């Protein structure tokens, strides 16, 4: 069974950075891509970025370009998302999500979510 | 960037009734359209991909149709567990992948 288990909630200050992890299991890590999607309180869904564990290729939302980095540790089948220069409007639940091939970027498995709160 | 819109924002339906949700794309996305259901306090769940293919374990009362810029999700007979928020998502042209703002289906 596919599992995506994320690290716990974070409370941090404006200007700081946060790094959220997503440990995967139950499938071949190299064969599926991972994206990060966030949801501000009471709001919709925003795609942040994508990584291919197979070759390390990444793509990011232009809105977040320069502030977000997605990486993998293939030895532990874990994906990381780092967001820098945090602002209050970065307060959201962050999800790691699994997708198939590059041309099929729909998300068939979701992590449980990590609440990141940015407040002074 | 392809902008997704959904209507209505809220749909009030009685249990057992049929519900039809709409999703529109600002430009053609061919058939690369997915639907998700989100219950309170839970992550979204994939219902439909490729416009009309149900994801694993999704009941047959959920169906999707459309192409290009206009898409519908129909729930044929609403069950209590179907009262939730539904999002559409395009993956035709990315980055970025984009989602609609959601339709909340609540009990009439």
PDB file of C-alpha atoms in Angstrom:
ATOM      1  CA  UNK A   1       0.000   0.000   0.000  1.00  0.00           C
ATOM      2  CA  UNK A   2       1.269   3.441  -0.938  1.00  0.00           C
ATOM      3  CA  UNK A   3       2.147   5.720   1.982  1.00  0.00           C
ATOM      4  CA  UNK A   4       3.390   9.287   2.025  1.00  0.00           C
ATOM      5  CA  UNK A   5       4.183  10.326   5.597  1.00  0.00           C
ATOM      6  CA  UNK A   6       5.101  13.933   6.241  1.00  0.00           C
ATOM      7  CA  UNK A   7       6.993  15.593   9.050  1.00  0.00           C
ATOM      8  CA  UNK A   8       5.155  17.407  11.815  1.00  0.00           C
ATOM      9  CA  UNK A   9       3.772  20.898  11.990  1.00  0.00           C
ATOM     10  CA  UNK A  10       6.063  23.901  12.188  1.00  0.00           C
ATOM     11  CA  UNK A  11       5.667  27.338  13.728  1.00  0.00           C
ATOM     12  CA  UNK A  12       8.167  29.863  12.468  1.00  0.00           C
ATOM     13  CA  UNK A  13       8.801  33.574  12.054  1.00  0.00           C
ATOM     14  CA  UNK A  14       8.735  35.821   8.985  1.00  0.00           C
ATOM     15  CA  UNK A  15      12.008  35.712   7.097  1.00  0.00           C
ATOM     16  CA  UNK A  16      12.912  32.233   8.289  1.00  0.00           C
ATOM     17  CA  UNK A  17      13.004  28.979   6.317  1.00  0.00           C
ATOM     18  CA  UNK A  18      11.185  25.711   6.720  1.00  0.00           C
ATOM     19  CA  UNK A  19      11.992  22.246   5.418  1.00  0.00           C
ATOM     20  CA  UNK A  20       9.247  19.621   5.257  1.00  0.00           C
ATOM     21  CA  UNK A  21       9.941  15.958   4.614  1.00  0.00           C
ATOM     22  CA  UNK A  22       7.823  13.293   2.923  1.00  0.00           C
ATOM     23  CA  UNK A  23       8.806   9.681   3.490  1.00  0.00           C
ATOM     24  CA  UNK A  24       7.370   7.344   0.879  1.00  0.00           C
ATOM     25  CA  UNK A  25       6.803   3.598   0.963  1.00  0.00           C
ATOM     26  CA  UNK A  26       4.841   0.849  -0.747  1.00  0.00           C
ATOM     27  CA  UNK A  27       5.952   1.499  -4.306  1.00  0.00           C
ATOM     28  CA  UNK A  28       9.031   1.916  -6.515  1.00  0.00           C
ATOM     29  CA  UNK A  29      10.244   5.382  -5.501  1.00  0.00           C
ATOM     30  CA  UNK A  30      12.078   5.968  -8.776  1.00  0.00           C
ATOM     31  CA  UNK A  31       9.049   5.308 -10.969  1.00  0.00           C
ATOM     32  CA  UNK A  32       6.710   8.045  -9.728  1.00  0.00           C
ATOM     33  CA  UNK A  33       7.126  11.786  -9.496  1.00  0.00           C
ATOM     34  CA  UNK A  34       6.379  13.938  -6.458  1.00  0.00           C
ATOM     35  CA  UNK A  35       4.911  17.414  -6.307  1.00  0.00           C
ATOM     36  CA  UNK A  36       4.161  19.750  -3.413  1.00  0.00           C
ATOM     37  CA  UNK A  37       0.755  21.395  -3.139  1.00  0.00           C
ATOM     38  CA  UNK A  38      -0.284  23.852  -0.441  1.00  0.00           C
ATOM     39  CA  UNK A  39      -3.595  25.035   0.930  1.00  0.00           C
ATOM     40  CA  UNK A  40      -3.966  28.222   2.928  1.00  0.00           C
ATOM     41  CA  UNK A  41      -6.631  28.129   5.679  1.00  0.00           C
ATOM     42  CA  UNK A  42     -10.080  27.918   4.113  1.00  0.00           C
ATOM     43  CA  UNK A  43      -8.634  28.352   0.635  1.00  0.00           C
ATOM     44  CA  UNK A  44      -8.009  26.324  -2.518  1.00  0.00           C
ATOM     45  CA  UNK A  45      -5.055  24.306  -3.720  1.00  0.00           C
ATOM     46  CA  UNK A  46      -1.809  25.763  -5.065  1.00  0.00           C
ATOM     47  CA  UNK A  47       0.839  23.709  -6.853  1.00  0.00           C
ATOM     48  CA  UNK A  48       4.359  24.623  -5.786  1.00  0.00           C
ATOM     49  CA  UNK A  49       6.838  22.373  -7.537  1.00  0.00           C
ATOM     50  CA  UNK A  50       7.714  18.953  -8.949  1.00  0.00           C
ATOM     51  CA  UNK A  51      10.601  16.526  -8.892  1.00  0.00           C
ATOM     52  CA  UNK A  52      11.413  13.363 -10.776  1.00  0.00           C
ATOM     53  CA  UNK A  53      13.238  11.002  -8.390  1.00  0.00           C
ATOM     54  CA  UNK A  54      14.456   9.102 -11.451  1.00  0.00           C
ATOM     55  CA  UNK A  55      16.713  11.864 -12.776  1.00  0.00           C
ATOM     56  CA  UNK A  56      16.364  14.710 -10.282  1.00  0.00           C
ATOM     57  CA  UNK A  57      14.663  17.087 -12.729  1.00  0.00           C
ATOM     58  CA  UNK A  58      12.661  19.828 -11.035  1.00  0.00           C
ATOM     59  CA  UNK A  59      10.100  22.442 -12.023  1.00  0.00           C
ATOM     60  CA  UNK A  60       8.667  25.184  -9.854  1.00  0.00           C
ATOM     61  CA  UNK A  61       5.807  27.616  -9.758  1.00  0.00           C
ATOM     62  CA  UNK A  62       6.971  30.940 -11.148  1.00  0.00           C
ATOM     63  CA  UNK A  63       5.288  32.625  -8.193  1.00  0.00           C
ATOM     64  CA  UNK A  64       7.595  30.774  -5.771  1.00  0.00           C
ATOM     65  CA  UNK A  65      10.675  30.484  -7.983  1.00  0.00           C
ATOM     66  CA  UNK A  66      13.769  31.361  -6.022  1.00  0.00           C
ATOM     67  CA  UNK A  67      12.163  30.659  -2.642  1.00  0.00           C
ATOM     68  CA  UNK A  68      11.337  26.950  -2.973  1.00  0.00           C
ATOM     69  CA  UNK A  69      13.571  23.929  -3.504  1.00  0.00           C
ATOM     70  CA  UNK A  70      12.493  20.293  -3.792  1.00  0.00           C
ATOM     71  CA  UNK A  71      15.051  17.528  -3.316  1.00  0.00           C
ATOM     72  CA  UNK A  72      15.133  13.785  -2.832  1.00  0.00           C
ATOM     73  CA  UNK A  73      17.120  11.272  -0.826  1.00  0.00           C
ATOM     74  CA  UNK A  74      16.877   8.114  -2.894  1.00  0.00           C
ATOM     75  CA  UNK A  75      18.543   6.042  -0.168  1.00  0.00           C
ATOM     76  CA  UNK A  76      15.523   6.611   2.110  1.00  0.00           C
ATOM     77  CA  UNK A  77      12.818   7.275  -0.533  1.00  0.00           C
ATOM     78  CA  UNK A  78      12.241  10.674   1.034  1.00  0.00           C
ATOM     79  CA  UNK A  79      11.379  13.975  -0.633  1.00  0.00           C
ATOM     80  CA  UNK A  80      12.052  17.377   0.933  1.00  0.00           C
ATOM     81  CA  UNK A  81      10.546  20.791   0.296  1.00  0.00           C
ATOM     82  CA  UNK A  82      12.339  23.879   1.577  1.00  0.00           C
ATOM     83  CA  UNK A  83      10.651  27.278   1.510  1.00  0.00           C
ATOM     84  CA  UNK A  84      12.747  30.345   2.341  1.00  0.00           C
ATOM     85  CA  UNK A  85      12.064  33.973   3.248  1.00  0.00           C
ATOM     86  CA  UNK A  86       8.754  32.997   4.792  1.00  0.00           C
ATOM     87  CA  UNK A  87       5.880  35.490   4.945  1.00  0.00           C
ATOM     88  CA  UNK A  88       2.614  35.391   6.824  1.00  0.00           C
ATOM     89  CA  UNK A  89       0.781  34.417   3.642  1.00  0.00           C
ATOM     90  CA  UNK A  90       2.887  31.236   3.453  1.00  0.00           C
ATOM     91  CA  UNK A  91       0.834  29.938   6.380  1.00  0.00           C
ATOM     92  CA  UNK A  92      -0.792  26.834   4.940  1.00  0.00           C
ATOM     93  CA  UNK A  93      -1.052  23.069   5.016  1.00  0.00           C
ATOM     94  CA  UNK A  94       1.626  21.642   2.751  1.00  0.00           C
ATOM     95  CA  UNK A  95       1.029  18.310   0.998  1.00  0.00           C
ATOM     96  CA  UNK A  96       3.394  16.040  -0.854  1.00  0.00           C
ATOM     97  CA  UNK A  97       1.586  14.254  -3.664  1.00  0.00           C
ATOM     98  CA  UNK A  98       2.482  11.418  -6.016  1.00  0.00           C
ATOM     99  CA  UNK A  99       1.928  11.441  -9.751  1.00  0.00           C
ATOM    100  CA  UNK A 100       2.714   9.234 -12.701  1.00  0.00           C
ATOM    101  CA  UNK A 101       4.672  10.255 -15.736  1.00  0.00           C
ATOM    102  CA  UNK A 102       5.557  13.788 -16.773  1.00  0.00           C
ATOM    103  CA  UNK A 103       2.489  13.909 -19.010  1.00  0.00           C
ATOM    104  CA  UNK A 104       0.126  12.589 -16.354  1.00  0.00           C
ATOM    105  CA  UNK A 105       0.490  15.037 -13.524  1.00  0.00           C
ATOM    106  CA  UNK A 106      -2.607  14.110 -11.605  1.00  0.00           C
ATOM    107  CA  UNK A 107      -2.134  13.168  -7.982  1.00  0.00           C
ATOM    108  CA  UNK A 108      -3.182   9.705  -6.904  1.00  0.00           C
ATOM    109  CA  UNK A 109      -1.705   9.665  -3.408  1.00  0.00           C
ATOM    110  CA  UNK A 110      -1.436  12.461  -0.857  1.00  0.00           C
ATOM    111  CA  UNK A 111       0.530  12.875   2.334  1.00  0.00           C
ATOM    112  CA  UNK A 112      -1.381  13.712   5.504  1.00  0.00           C
ATOM    113  CA  UNK A 113      -0.349  17.358   5.302  1.00  0.00           C
ATOM    114  CA  UNK A 114       1.990  19.542   7.356  1.00  0.00           C
ATOM    115  CA  UNK A 115       0.713  22.783   8.852  1.00  0.00           C
ATOM    116  CA  UNK A 116       3.291  25.553   8.602  1.00  0.00           C
ATOM    117  CA  UNK A 117       2.394  28.657  10.581  1.00  0.00           C
ATOM    118  CA  UNK A 118       4.337  31.862   9.959  1.00  0.00           C
ATOM    119  CA  UNK A 119       3.820  34.443  12.652  1.00  0.00           C
ATOM    120  CA  UNK A 120       5.871  36.988  14.525  1.00  0.00           C
TER     121      UNK A 120
ATOM    122  CA  UNK B   1      -1.038  30.035 -17.010  1.00  0.00           C
ATOM    123  CA  UNK B   2      -4.327  28.208 -17.506  1.00  0.00           C
ATOM    124  CA  UNK B   3      -7.001  29.553 -15.162  1.00  0.00           C
ATOM    125  CA  UNK B   4      -9.627  27.115 -13.911  1.00  0.00           C
ATOM    126  CA  UNK B   5     -13.060  28.222 -12.741  1.00  0.00           C
ATOM    127  CA  UNK B   6     -15.809  26.162 -11.103  1.00  0.00           C
ATOM    128  CA  UNK B   7     -19.517  26.644 -10.698  1.00  0.00           C
ATOM    129  CA  UNK B   8     -21.476  26.890  -8.597  1.00  0.00           C
ATOM    130  CA  UNK B   9     -19.415  27.837  -5.567  1.00  0.00           C
ATOM    131  CA  UNK B  10     -21.897  25.985  -3.361  1.00  0.00           C
ATOM    132  CA  UNK B  11     -24.417  23.352  -4.360  1.00  0.00           C
ATOM    133  CA  UNK B  12     -27.157  22.344  -1.926  1.00  0.00           C
ATOM    134  CA  UNK B  13     -28.483  18.871  -2.613  1.00  0.00           C
ATOM    135  CA  UNK B  14     -30.667  16.364  -0.768  1.00  0.00           C
ATOM    136  CA  UNK B  15     -29.311  12.850  -0.106  1.00  0.00           C
ATOM    137  CA  UNK B  16     -30.181  10.549  -2.981  1.00  0.00           C
ATOM    138  CA  UNK B  17     -30.388  13.387  -5.502  1.00  0.00           C
ATOM    139  CA  UNK B  18     -28.112  13.949  -8.481  1.00  0.00           C
ATOM    140  CA  UNK B  19     -25.442  16.651  -8.425  1.00  0.00           C
ATOM    141  CA  UNK B  20     -23.638  18.127 -11.414  1.00  0.00           C
ATOM    142  CA  UNK B  21     -20.554  20.279 -10.899  1.00  0.00           C
ATOM    143  CA  UNK B  22     -18.944  22.334 -13.653  1.00  0.00           C
ATOM    144  CA  UNK B  23     -15.346  23.241 -14.386  1.00  0.00           C
ATOM    145  CA  UNK B  24     -14.088  25.545 -17.097  1.00  0.00           C
ATOM    146  CA  UNK B  25     -10.550  26.155 -18.380  1.00  0.00           C
ATOM    147  CA  UNK B  26      -9.347  29.472 -19.814  1.00  0.00           C
ATOM    148  CA  UNK B  27      -7.935  27.576 -22.796  1.00  0.00           C
ATOM    149  CA  UNK B  28      -8.183  24.039 -24.078  1.00  0.00           C
ATOM    150  CA  UNK B  29      -6.719  21.352 -21.834  1.00  0.00           C
ATOM    151  CA  UNK B  30      -7.793  18.524 -24.141  1.00  0.00           C
ATOM    152  CA  UNK B  31      -8.793  15.667 -21.806  1.00  0.00           C
ATOM    153  CA  UNK B  32      -6.104  16.240 -19.169  1.00  0.00           C
ATOM    154  CA  UNK B  33      -8.505  17.103 -16.375  1.00  0.00           C
ATOM    155  CA  UNK B  34      -8.773  15.565 -12.915  1.00  0.00           C
ATOM    156  CA  UNK B  35     -11.299  15.861 -10.084  1.00  0.00           C
ATOM    157  CA  UNK B  36     -10.632  15.604  -6.347  1.00  0.00           C
ATOM    158  CA  UNK B  37     -12.847  15.353  -3.288  1.00  0.00           C
ATOM    159  CA  UNK B  38     -11.841  16.924   0.016  1.00  0.00           C
ATOM    160  CA  UNK B  39     -13.665  16.204   3.243  1.00  0.00           C
ATOM    161  CA  UNK B  40     -13.097  18.492   6.258  1.00  0.00           C
ATOM    162  CA  UNK B  41      -9.733  17.975   7.906  1.00  0.00           C
ATOM    163  CA  UNK B  42      -8.538  15.522   5.264  1.00  0.00           C
ATOM    164  CA  UNK B  43      -6.263  15.774   2.243  1.00  0.00           C
ATOM    165  CA  UNK B  44      -7.928  15.727  -1.156  1.00  0.00           C
ATOM    166  CA  UNK B  45      -8.627  12.374  -2.778  1.00  0.00           C
ATOM    167  CA  UNK B  46      -8.354  11.669  -6.498  1.00  0.00           C
ATOM    168  CA  UNK B  47     -11.732  10.791  -7.997  1.00  0.00           C
ATOM    169  CA  UNK B  48     -11.326  11.114 -11.762  1.00  0.00           C
ATOM    170  CA  UNK B  49      -8.410  11.594 -14.171  1.00  0.00           C
ATOM    171  CA  UNK B  50      -8.247  11.920 -17.916  1.00  0.00           C
ATOM    172  CA  UNK B  51     -11.661  13.625 -17.744  1.00  0.00           C
ATOM    173  CA  UNK B  52     -13.629  10.403 -17.258  1.00  0.00           C
ATOM    174  CA  UNK B  53     -11.504   7.585 -15.766  1.00  0.00           C
ATOM    175  CA  UNK B  54     -12.372   6.766 -12.179  1.00  0.00           C
ATOM    176  CA  UNK B  55      -9.438   6.303  -9.824  1.00  0.00           C
ATOM    177  CA  UNK B  56      -8.962   3.051  -7.956  1.00  0.00           C
ATOM    178  CA  UNK B  57     -11.763   2.380  -5.494  1.00  0.00           C
ATOM    179  CA  UNK B  58     -13.999   5.250  -6.586  1.00  0.00           C
ATOM    180  CA  UNK B  59     -17.683   4.253  -6.774  1.00  0.00           C
ATOM    181  CA  UNK B  60     -19.486   4.201 -10.107  1.00  0.00           C
ATOM    182  CA  UNK B  61     -21.863   6.968  -8.973  1.00  0.00           C
ATOM    183  CA  UNK B  62     -19.051   9.413  -9.796  1.00  0.00           C
ATOM    184  CA  UNK B  63     -18.663  10.188 -13.489  1.00  0.00           C
ATOM    185  CA  UNK B  64     -16.841  12.806 -15.507  1.00  0.00           C
ATOM    186  CA  UNK B  65     -17.369  14.170 -18.989  1.00  0.00           C
ATOM    187  CA  UNK B  66     -16.090  16.957 -21.193  1.00  0.00           C
ATOM    188  CA  UNK B  67     -13.218  18.060 -23.385  1.00  0.00           C
ATOM    189  CA  UNK B  68     -11.382  21.216 -24.354  1.00  0.00           C
ATOM    190  CA  UNK B  69     -12.558  23.876 -21.925  1.00  0.00           C
ATOM    191  CA  UNK B  70     -15.815  22.547 -20.430  1.00  0.00           C
ATOM    192  CA  UNK B  71     -16.045  19.672 -17.982  1.00  0.00           C
ATOM    193  CA  UNK B  72     -18.638  18.218 -15.613  1.00  0.00           C
ATOM    194  CA  UNK B  73     -18.518  15.904 -12.623  1.00  0.00           C
ATOM    195  CA  UNK B  74     -21.773  14.135 -11.836  1.00  0.00           C
ATOM    196  CA  UNK B  75     -22.634  12.313  -8.632  1.00  0.00           C
ATOM    197  CA  UNK B  76     -25.654  10.231  -9.551  1.00  0.00           C
ATOM    198  CA  UNK B  77     -27.159   9.683  -6.101  1.00  0.00           C
ATOM    199  CA  UNK B  78     -25.593  11.597  -3.237  1.00  0.00           C
ATOM    200  CA  UNK B  79     -24.579   9.627  -0.181  1.00  0.00           C
ATOM    201  CA  UNK B  80     -23.827  11.199   3.199  1.00  0.00           C
ATOM    202  CA  UNK B  81     -20.073  10.792   2.668  1.00  0.00           C
ATOM    203  CA  UNK B  82     -20.229  12.755  -0.605  1.00  0.00           C
ATOM    204  CA  UNK B  83     -20.914  16.089   1.081  1.00  0.00           C
ATOM    205  CA  UNK B  84     -17.527  17.695   0.637  1.00  0.00           C
ATOM    206  CA  UNK B  85     -15.569  20.168  -1.499  1.00  0.00           C
ATOM    207  CA  UNK B  86     -14.668  19.193  -5.062  1.00  0.00           C
ATOM    208  CA  UNK B  87     -11.740  20.598  -7.031  1.00  0.00           C
ATOM    209  CA  UNK B  88     -10.875  20.252 -10.698  1.00  0.00           C
ATOM    210  CA  UNK B  89      -7.263  20.368 -11.918  1.00  0.00           C
ATOM    211  CA  UNK B  90      -5.646  20.661 -15.326  1.00  0.00           C
ATOM    212  CA  UNK B  91      -2.352  19.035 -16.204  1.00  0.00           C
ATOM    213  CA  UNK B  92      -2.237  19.819 -19.892  1.00  0.00           C
ATOM    214  CA  UNK B  93       0.117  22.747 -19.776  1.00  0.00           C
ATOM    215  CA  UNK B  94       2.493  23.020 -16.858  1.00  0.00           C
ATOM    216  CA  UNK B  95       4.180  24.471 -14.988  1.00  0.00           C
ATOM    217  CA  UNK B  96       2.081  25.415 -13.329  1.00  0.00           C
ATOM    218  CA  UNK B  97      -0.474  22.732 -12.703  1.00  0.00           C
ATOM    219  CA  UNK B  98      -3.624  24.684 -11.772  1.00  0.00           C
ATOM    220  CA  UNK B  99      -6.700  23.926  -9.729  1.00  0.00           C
ATOM    221  CA  UNK B 100     -10.181  25.389  -9.723  1.00  0.00           C
ATOM    222  CA  UNK B 101     -11.378  27.227  -6.598  1.00  0.00           C
ATOM    223  CA  UNK B 102     -13.686  24.381  -5.604  1.00  0.00           C
ATOM    224  CA  UNK B 103     -17.394  23.627  -5.308  1.00  0.00           C
ATOM    225  CA  UNK B 104     -18.810  22.850  -1.901  1.00  0.00           C
ATOM    226  CA  UNK B 105     -21.607  20.288  -1.933  1.00  0.00           C
ATOM    227  CA  UNK B 106     -23.709  20.609   1.178  1.00  0.00           C
ATOM    228  CA  UNK B 107     -26.899  19.110   2.504  1.00  0.00           C
ATOM    229  CA  UNK B 108     -30.126  20.781   1.448  1.00  0.00           C
TER     230      UNK B 108
END
